[in-house]
Amino acid sequence: MSTTTNTLVARAKSAALALSPVGRSYWQNFTNAVVVYLLVTRALKTHRHLRARGILQTIQDFYRWVLQEAILLALRFPAAKKKMDTELGKARLDIEKKMVPQGPGVTRYLSLPAQGQNSDWILAEMSKMDEQAGEHADWHQGKVSGAVYHGGEDLQKVIVAAYDRYCVSNPLHPDVFPAVRKMEAEVVAMVLKMYNNPSGAGCTTSGGTESIVMAVKAYRDWARATKGVTEPEMIVPISAHAAFDKGAAYMGIKVHTIPVDPETRQVDTKRVARAINPNTILLVGSAVNFPDGCQDDIVALGKLASRYNIGLHVDCCLGSFIMPFLEEAGFPVQPFDFRVKGVTSISCDTHKYGFAPKGNSVIMYKDAALRRFQYYVNPDWVGGVYASPSIAGSRPGALIAGTWATLQYMGHSGYLESCKNIVTAAKTIAHRIRTEIPELRVLGNPPASVVAFAPAHGLSFNVLEVGDAMSKKGWHLNAISNPAAVHIACTRLTVSVVDNFIADLKDAIREAKLAPDGQGTMVMLYGLGKSSPVGSTMVGHVAEAFLDALYKA
């Protein structure tokens, strides 16, 4: 064998030895293994993301992100930043002007009075503040979408009496306030039975958002304890309540947002199935959702949850005391409660169509074992063993008492009658829009109390102009997006003003088409959001200014 050949063979052996784990140091093997692990895990995450979002959507998201970052970078230049700050300052002042009473007759109480005031003075001052509030929607006239779920003057007196009796109570101390503990347990039991899971478990919260956040927390901890999931993900319809995104932000969970069918307004279950992976801890469905009042296919979602052994939360915060009574009231309804295989938790707001005092909701689980993952327990605190079922420690027992009193006062027959009246009003509005107002279309086929309307296919007028025109007529409606639309959530107060609503809506459409104003709140705020890739960021700044104004004394 020639010298050249021997040299080549020797070099090949040396290269092979270098590439072999045997030929490297332990440190080299370790670092290479780490690099391979990082590459594989990153590739796996990318693959899962692409499966959930799709290649086209991922490209669009990335393109939008690049544009957004480029514009935000440009806005950091002094001239652009000055202009942006000036416009945001104007928006802030406009918000404060509308929200904060001003003028020589307005007294601001910024420190404690030297001496306490008597009750007559306090009530008179409250009356004065109501008068100084300026123009605002009067909910008594039934022109407010949702917001005020009033069960009547007699019920209000019952709630006030219950609140007065338990105004100093705190369920954190069940040994001091045993009646409040009993009432809370009974409220949960009544709602569980209403949703066909009397052997399940639950607790009350401060509202729908906390109920949802607690469910998200429970599933995160459940998946970590039972499956070892450390990078949890959840799959949410684009129409689901923002509280799911809020909970995910709080709990460090990745959210995959899935589009809905443009006609049925139900989440695309094929896309949901494609997004499921070993890190998925939770699927979400609504019955009904807030934007358009439609219901997702809970049965199909339940099948997916069962197949992959993951949670399925059904958000009934808005459907609350309407959905469970639809069938008995004679309205069509698709399965949505614990009778559906795969449903593992449901949120229900007692303070909406249950007419309970504001600040009460119920989060329900299929069993007590799942509920335990919601709890926070610290046995080692120096102040003693600390345990609480939800975010709050101390809670107002008076609200629980008011809720218990409300459920007892209304009873099954009261809620059934309420369901009939409210849903009839909503369906009447939907029917009359479809048959009398060709410029509009109703989104989906809402089964309960919410009706959302958008321009009919082929028409391009700005429906938000219609919403602003309705505001001038005293209505307080909700603007939604994707697509741009306006909705009304009917309440007991809406029942008597359906004809007025339709008449005003027809006039508002004519005004919006013939003489669009372009200066209304809906048009300006939601138009800003769609104006550029950074529109949503600007809307976010306006929203922050609104929140700041809430606390300007």
XYZ file of C-alpha atoms in Angstrom:
553
model
C 0.000 0.000 0.000
C 1.411 3.426 -0.963
C 2.378 6.119 1.480
C -0.438 8.373 0.205
C -2.996 5.630 0.722
C -1.729 4.976 4.235
C -1.971 8.652 5.037
C -5.591 8.852 3.805
C -6.582 5.786 5.814
C -4.967 7.218 8.938
C -6.793 10.522 8.499
C -10.121 8.722 7.963
C -9.599 6.705 11.129
C -8.744 9.890 13.028
C -11.879 11.676 11.722
C -14.089 8.710 12.561
C -12.642 8.565 16.055
C -13.233 12.311 16.485
C -16.865 11.991 15.413
C -17.454 9.032 17.674
C -18.507 9.665 21.316
C -15.572 7.500 22.310
C -13.166 9.880 20.621
C -14.366 12.983 22.425
C -14.160 14.187 25.990
C -17.119 13.879 28.317
C -17.550 17.661 28.196
C -17.674 17.672 24.378
C -20.263 14.890 24.421
C -22.312 16.760 26.988
C -22.290 20.081 25.107
C -23.162 18.345 21.838
C -26.042 16.535 23.541
C -27.337 19.851 24.897
C -27.170 21.427 21.431
C -29.024 18.482 19.891
C -31.634 18.634 22.654
C -32.197 22.349 22.110
C -32.469 21.924 18.349
C -34.920 19.035 18.672
C -37.108 20.794 21.243
C -37.133 24.021 19.236
C -38.017 22.092 16.079
C -40.797 20.314 17.974
C -42.229 23.593 19.272
C -42.110 25.073 15.788
C -43.867 22.021 14.363
C -46.617 22.229 17.004
C -47.043 25.948 16.448
C -47.359 25.475 12.691
C -49.896 22.680 13.162
C -51.993 24.879 15.441
C -51.799 28.133 13.482
C -51.196 26.883 9.952
C -48.385 28.020 7.661
C -50.365 30.864 6.085
C -51.534 32.262 9.423
C -48.017 31.977 10.846
C -46.605 33.907 7.886
C -49.275 36.572 8.249
C -48.611 36.845 11.991
C -44.879 37.148 11.399
C -45.367 39.778 8.673
C -47.678 41.774 10.933
C -45.164 41.527 13.787
C -42.313 42.793 11.557
C -44.401 45.761 10.392
C -45.489 46.521 13.933
C -41.951 46.443 15.296
C -40.698 48.620 12.417
C -43.389 51.254 13.000
C -42.907 51.199 16.763
C -39.186 51.700 16.186
C -39.923 54.667 13.926
C -42.226 56.134 16.565
C -39.291 56.314 18.967
C -37.740 59.135 16.919
C -38.250 62.464 18.731
C -40.582 64.095 16.187
C -42.816 61.034 15.810
C -42.824 60.350 19.543
C -43.789 63.937 20.290
C -46.719 63.766 17.880
C -47.865 60.415 19.258
C -47.626 61.632 22.859
C -49.610 64.757 21.927
C -52.428 62.728 20.367
C -52.530 60.304 23.283
C -52.555 63.260 25.664
C -55.595 64.664 23.864
C -57.314 61.293 24.114
C -56.510 61.127 27.831
C -57.958 64.576 28.447
C -61.080 63.723 26.453
C -61.590 60.565 28.522
C -61.122 62.452 31.788
C -63.506 65.182 30.633
C -66.215 62.598 30.041
C -65.610 60.589 33.202
C -64.447 63.001 35.904
C -66.975 65.626 37.093
C -65.674 69.160 36.811
C -66.860 72.647 37.669
C -67.273 74.986 40.651
C -70.013 72.868 42.216
C -67.893 69.730 42.376
C -66.292 68.983 45.719
C -63.369 66.556 45.812
C -62.787 64.578 48.981
C -59.098 63.754 48.951
C -58.527 63.245 52.671
C -60.507 62.028 55.633
C -62.901 64.567 57.179
C -61.754 65.909 60.534
C -65.038 64.743 62.043
C -67.286 61.952 60.781
C -70.408 62.908 58.799
C -73.932 61.754 59.619
C -75.994 59.486 57.380
C -78.222 62.300 56.066
C -75.205 64.227 54.824
C -73.725 61.100 53.220
C -76.919 60.248 51.338
C -77.366 63.843 50.212
C -73.794 63.922 48.909
C -74.348 60.671 47.001
C -77.436 62.183 45.397
C -75.428 65.251 44.462
C -72.729 63.087 42.828
C -75.369 61.278 40.777
C -76.648 64.619 39.514
C -73.149 65.860 38.681
C -72.308 62.742 36.687
C -73.571 64.427 33.513
C -74.954 62.566 30.524
C -74.863 58.811 30.861
C -77.002 55.840 29.875
C -80.081 55.428 32.068
C -80.432 51.701 32.605
C -83.948 52.087 34.000
C -85.236 52.688 30.449
C -84.034 49.283 29.232
C -81.660 50.785 26.664
C -78.480 49.254 28.079
C -77.065 46.068 26.578
C -76.488 43.654 29.455
C -74.579 45.419 32.270
C -77.587 45.704 34.606
C -79.370 42.422 35.302
C -82.232 43.692 37.391
C -84.653 41.227 38.927
C -87.205 43.817 40.030
C -87.785 46.212 42.914
C -89.108 43.534 45.290
C -86.050 41.355 44.765
C -83.814 44.366 45.305
C -85.362 44.855 48.742
C -84.711 41.195 49.587
C -81.054 41.549 48.557
C -80.610 44.729 50.611
C -82.119 43.031 53.665
C -79.782 40.050 53.284
C -76.801 42.365 52.839
C -77.765 44.344 55.921
C -78.000 41.172 58.016
C -74.555 39.866 57.002
C -72.721 43.089 56.130
C -69.730 42.354 58.410
C -69.465 38.630 57.634
C -66.427 36.984 56.079
C -66.463 33.373 54.824
C -62.744 33.177 55.621
C -63.954 32.549 59.172
C -66.627 29.829 58.948
C -66.457 29.273 62.699
C -67.540 32.884 63.229
C -70.076 33.007 60.386
C -71.403 29.453 60.003
C -74.590 30.592 58.229
C -72.558 32.194 55.440
C -70.611 28.957 54.961
C -73.906 27.067 54.707
C -75.358 29.523 52.211
C -72.278 29.440 49.984
C -72.268 25.644 49.895
C -75.972 25.650 49.048
C -75.552 28.205 46.249
C -72.893 25.971 44.685
C -75.092 22.881 45.149
C -78.112 24.546 43.515
C -76.109 25.664 40.484
C -74.435 22.250 40.152
C -77.834 20.576 40.068
C -79.053 23.112 37.522
C -76.134 22.046 35.294
C -76.840 18.337 35.877
C -73.913 17.442 38.106
C -75.278 17.251 41.684
C -72.332 15.095 42.785
C -69.775 17.559 41.403
C -67.852 20.301 43.188
C -67.378 24.039 42.967
C -67.049 27.341 44.766
C -68.186 30.925 44.425
C -65.952 33.684 43.057
C -66.123 37.438 42.559
C -67.311 37.133 38.959
C -66.933 35.359 35.643
C -63.346 36.462 35.119
C -62.204 35.014 38.429
C -64.140 31.797 37.757
C -62.320 31.410 34.446
C -58.905 32.350 35.862
C -59.389 29.800 38.655
C -60.262 27.093 36.132
C -57.138 27.908 34.111
C -55.049 27.688 37.283
C -56.637 24.369 38.230
C -55.867 22.786 34.855
C -52.292 24.063 34.867
C -51.637 22.493 38.257
C -53.558 19.316 37.354
C -51.518 18.761 34.197
C -48.256 19.416 36.031
C -49.131 16.968 38.830
C -50.653 14.168 36.743
C -48.842 14.466 33.413
C -45.639 16.322 34.185
C -46.527 19.172 31.781
C -44.210 22.113 32.454
C -44.933 24.189 29.316
C -48.742 24.144 29.259
C -50.863 25.215 26.302
C -54.598 25.807 25.921
C -56.840 25.990 22.863
C -59.420 28.754 22.783
C -61.940 29.917 20.162
C -61.368 33.445 18.935
C -64.884 34.197 20.224
C -64.134 33.054 23.789
C -64.011 35.606 26.593
C -60.807 37.605 27.075
C -60.641 36.232 30.631
C -59.055 33.068 29.207
C -56.201 35.126 27.740
C -55.969 36.988 31.039
C -55.757 33.741 32.997
C -53.154 32.354 30.607
C -51.084 35.543 30.983
C -51.254 35.259 34.765
C -50.444 31.526 34.803
C -47.767 31.424 32.097
C -49.728 29.351 29.590
C -49.425 29.518 25.799
C -52.735 30.160 24.025
C -53.674 28.864 20.581
C -56.571 30.936 19.252
C -58.774 29.088 16.778
C -61.058 30.812 14.231
C -64.803 30.288 14.095
C -66.943 29.430 11.089
C -68.015 32.761 9.526
C -71.636 31.605 9.209
C -72.329 29.355 12.221
C -69.910 31.289 14.499
C -68.862 27.973 16.050
C -65.206 27.154 16.618
C -63.570 25.088 13.872
C -63.186 21.735 15.650
C -60.885 20.375 12.926
C -58.465 23.185 13.659
C -58.878 22.502 17.379
C -57.945 18.839 16.834
C -54.898 19.839 14.792
C -53.695 22.140 17.576
C -53.744 19.462 20.305
C -50.328 18.213 21.405
C -48.802 16.618 24.547
C -48.586 20.048 26.229
C -52.284 20.803 25.765
C -54.049 21.023 29.107
C -57.394 22.594 28.208
C -59.988 23.097 25.479
C -62.567 25.873 25.745
C -66.096 26.212 24.424
C -68.784 28.826 25.049
C -72.492 28.452 25.736
C -72.948 31.247 24.895
C -70.077 33.541 23.909
C -70.077 37.278 24.587
C -69.393 38.748 21.105
C -72.273 37.246 19.107
C -74.152 35.091 21.613
C -73.608 31.835 19.719
C -72.792 28.417 21.145
C -69.836 26.224 20.207
C -70.243 22.529 19.384
C -69.681 21.287 22.919
C -70.328 17.636 22.001
C -67.547 17.663 19.385
C -65.171 19.406 21.790
C -66.077 16.861 24.475
C -65.104 14.005 22.176
C -61.709 15.590 21.584
C -61.188 16.212 25.313
C -62.064 12.595 26.124
C -59.866 11.174 23.379
C -56.786 13.099 24.498
C -57.499 13.107 28.253
C -57.488 16.881 28.587
C -59.850 19.321 30.258
C -62.848 20.954 28.612
C -64.181 24.135 30.182
C -67.575 25.403 29.055
C -68.017 29.123 29.649
C -71.650 29.683 30.664
C -70.989 32.959 32.467
C -73.310 34.805 30.104
C -75.619 31.841 29.479
C -75.881 31.430 33.266
C -79.560 31.104 34.231
C -80.798 31.154 30.618
C -79.172 28.100 29.028
C -80.347 25.532 31.631
C -83.975 26.634 31.125
C -84.107 26.861 27.323
C -85.370 23.339 26.690
C -88.125 23.528 29.295
C -89.076 26.980 27.997
C -89.666 25.480 24.555
C -86.582 26.810 22.752
C -84.131 24.648 20.769
C -80.784 24.076 22.464
C -77.758 21.909 21.799
C -76.124 19.897 24.664
C -73.726 21.987 26.722
C -73.663 20.915 30.407
C -72.099 18.093 32.452
C -74.223 15.513 30.628
C -71.848 15.937 27.689
C -69.021 13.434 27.936
C -65.700 15.253 28.253
C -66.977 18.408 29.980
C -64.889 18.826 33.117
C -65.729 22.346 34.314
C -68.318 25.091 33.775
C -68.439 28.737 34.858
C -71.803 30.366 35.589
C -72.434 33.959 36.652
C -75.138 34.154 39.276
C -74.925 37.955 39.064
C -76.113 38.052 35.440
C -79.366 36.272 34.598
C -79.446 34.853 38.113
C -80.103 38.478 39.234
C -77.823 38.110 42.269
C -75.888 41.162 43.503
C -72.837 42.064 41.446
C -69.672 40.279 42.461
C -70.779 36.641 42.465
C -70.172 33.712 40.146
C -69.810 29.935 40.469
C -67.017 27.772 39.073
C -68.023 24.099 38.863
C -65.908 20.969 38.377
C -66.841 17.419 37.498
C -65.544 16.264 40.902
C -63.844 17.435 44.078
C -60.501 15.958 43.034
C -60.191 18.428 40.167
C -61.347 21.327 42.334
C -58.438 20.789 44.734
C -56.024 21.964 42.061
C -57.694 25.372 42.288
C -56.883 25.766 45.994
C -53.912 27.574 47.449
C -52.554 26.004 50.649
C -49.504 27.097 52.652
C -49.036 24.910 55.744
C -45.712 26.537 56.725
C -46.646 30.220 57.005
C -45.513 31.682 60.333
C -48.972 33.195 60.788
C -50.532 29.725 60.812
C -51.855 27.365 58.174
C -53.202 29.437 55.269
C -55.697 27.990 52.816
C -58.106 29.686 50.408
C -60.275 28.277 47.621
C -59.756 31.151 45.169
C -57.726 34.320 44.628
C -59.255 36.266 47.501
C -58.619 35.612 51.150
C -61.290 37.663 52.865
C -64.537 37.812 50.911
C -67.824 39.671 51.465
C -70.223 37.227 53.053
C -72.998 39.744 52.423
C -72.754 39.074 48.674
C -73.076 35.346 49.292
C -76.099 35.966 51.487
C -77.610 38.188 48.807
C -77.033 35.511 46.185
C -78.579 32.777 48.323
C -81.583 35.012 49.029
C -81.967 35.746 45.304
C -81.991 32.081 44.306
C -84.536 31.323 47.006
C -86.704 34.277 45.992
C -86.694 33.520 42.253
C -86.968 29.740 42.382
C -87.232 27.440 39.378
C -90.502 28.939 38.165
C -89.167 32.492 38.349
C -86.092 31.693 36.287
C -88.145 29.721 33.769
C -90.479 32.655 33.242
C -87.532 35.043 33.008
C -85.899 32.815 30.378
C -89.080 32.754 28.297
C -89.449 36.522 28.324
C -85.812 37.416 27.676
C -85.179 34.851 24.949
C -88.460 35.727 23.237
C -87.320 39.348 23.133
C -83.927 38.375 21.677
C -85.440 36.085 19.064
C -87.968 38.765 18.123
C -85.140 41.243 17.553
C -83.209 38.704 15.463
C -86.290 37.818 13.405
C -87.204 41.434 12.729
C -83.638 42.289 11.691
C -83.691 39.391 9.232
C -87.117 40.223 7.815
C -87.363 44.018 8.077
C -83.813 45.368 7.768
C -82.148 44.121 4.561
C -79.027 46.182 5.274
C -78.138 43.938 8.211
C -77.471 40.276 8.907
C -77.559 38.468 12.233
C -74.314 36.692 13.108
C -74.874 32.939 13.446
C -77.939 31.482 15.102
C -77.818 32.720 18.715
C -79.882 30.452 21.013
C -80.231 32.683 24.053
C -80.218 36.382 24.927
C -77.620 38.046 22.679
C -78.088 39.273 19.098
C -75.187 40.633 17.041
C -75.692 42.323 13.676
C -73.298 43.277 10.880
C -73.750 44.690 7.356
C -75.454 42.249 5.001
C -73.157 40.456 2.566
C -72.276 42.750 -0.298
C -72.854 45.980 1.637
C -69.945 48.054 2.875
C -71.332 50.754 5.166
C -69.716 51.123 8.594
C -71.924 49.341 11.127
C -70.065 51.106 13.936
C -71.639 54.317 12.660
C -74.959 52.629 13.367
C -73.810 51.873 16.893
C -72.796 55.492 17.448
C -76.110 56.711 16.011
C -77.912 54.418 18.454
C -75.872 55.968 21.285
C -77.261 59.382 20.365
C -80.737 57.880 20.752
C -79.939 56.785 24.287
C -78.915 53.177 23.618
C -75.768 51.704 25.156
C -74.734 48.833 22.866
C -71.494 46.873 22.421
C -69.133 47.035 19.452
C -67.348 43.833 18.445
C -64.709 43.011 15.831
C -63.780 40.298 13.345
C -66.185 41.055 11.769
C -67.135 44.574 12.781
C -70.575 44.328 14.347
C -72.785 45.607 17.150
C -74.609 43.488 19.708
C -77.351 43.792 22.258
C -77.602 41.509 25.288
C -81.290 41.446 26.207
C -82.361 41.593 29.842
C -85.712 41.773 31.602
C -85.603 45.516 31.019
C -85.287 45.001 27.238
C -88.525 43.049 26.968
C -90.776 46.128 26.922
C -88.664 48.181 24.480
C -88.159 45.760 21.570
C -90.334 47.838 19.225
C -88.438 51.007 20.179
C -85.131 49.247 19.520
C -86.120 48.154 16.007
C -87.538 51.589 15.133
C -84.411 53.374 16.361
C -82.194 50.847 14.588
C -83.893 51.535 11.246
C -83.418 55.277 11.722
C -79.805 54.805 12.793
C -79.023 52.833 9.632
C -80.433 55.587 7.423
C -78.392 58.196 9.301
C -75.199 56.117 9.132
C -75.560 55.587 5.379
C -76.584 59.127 4.418
C -74.515 61.214 6.828
C -71.804 59.208 8.618
C -70.397 61.238 11.468
C -67.008 59.562 11.827
C -66.536 61.039 15.304
C -68.407 58.550 17.495
C -66.708 56.455 20.157
C -67.170 53.131 18.352
C -65.913 54.429 14.994
C -62.910 56.250 16.418
C -61.771 53.583 18.894
C -62.272 50.502 16.739
C -61.258 52.365 13.593
C -57.967 53.209 15.288
C -57.460 49.528 16.035
C -57.686 48.672 12.328
C -55.880 51.754 11.035
C -52.356 50.277 10.928
C -50.248 47.377 12.221
C -49.760 49.351 15.460
C -53.432 50.269 15.744
C -54.079 47.717 18.461
C -51.073 49.027 20.399
C -52.508 52.540 20.238
C -55.905 51.271 21.378
C -54.081 49.618 24.253
C -52.645 52.995 25.296
C -56.127 54.544 25.130
C -57.469 51.697 27.259
C -54.729 52.337 29.818
C -55.730 56.004 29.894
C -59.321 54.914 30.528
C -58.208 52.739 33.436
C -56.128 55.594 34.842
C -59.169 57.882 34.652
C -61.169 55.450 36.789
C -58.956 56.400 39.703
C -58.707 60.139 39.145
C -60.419 61.751 42.126
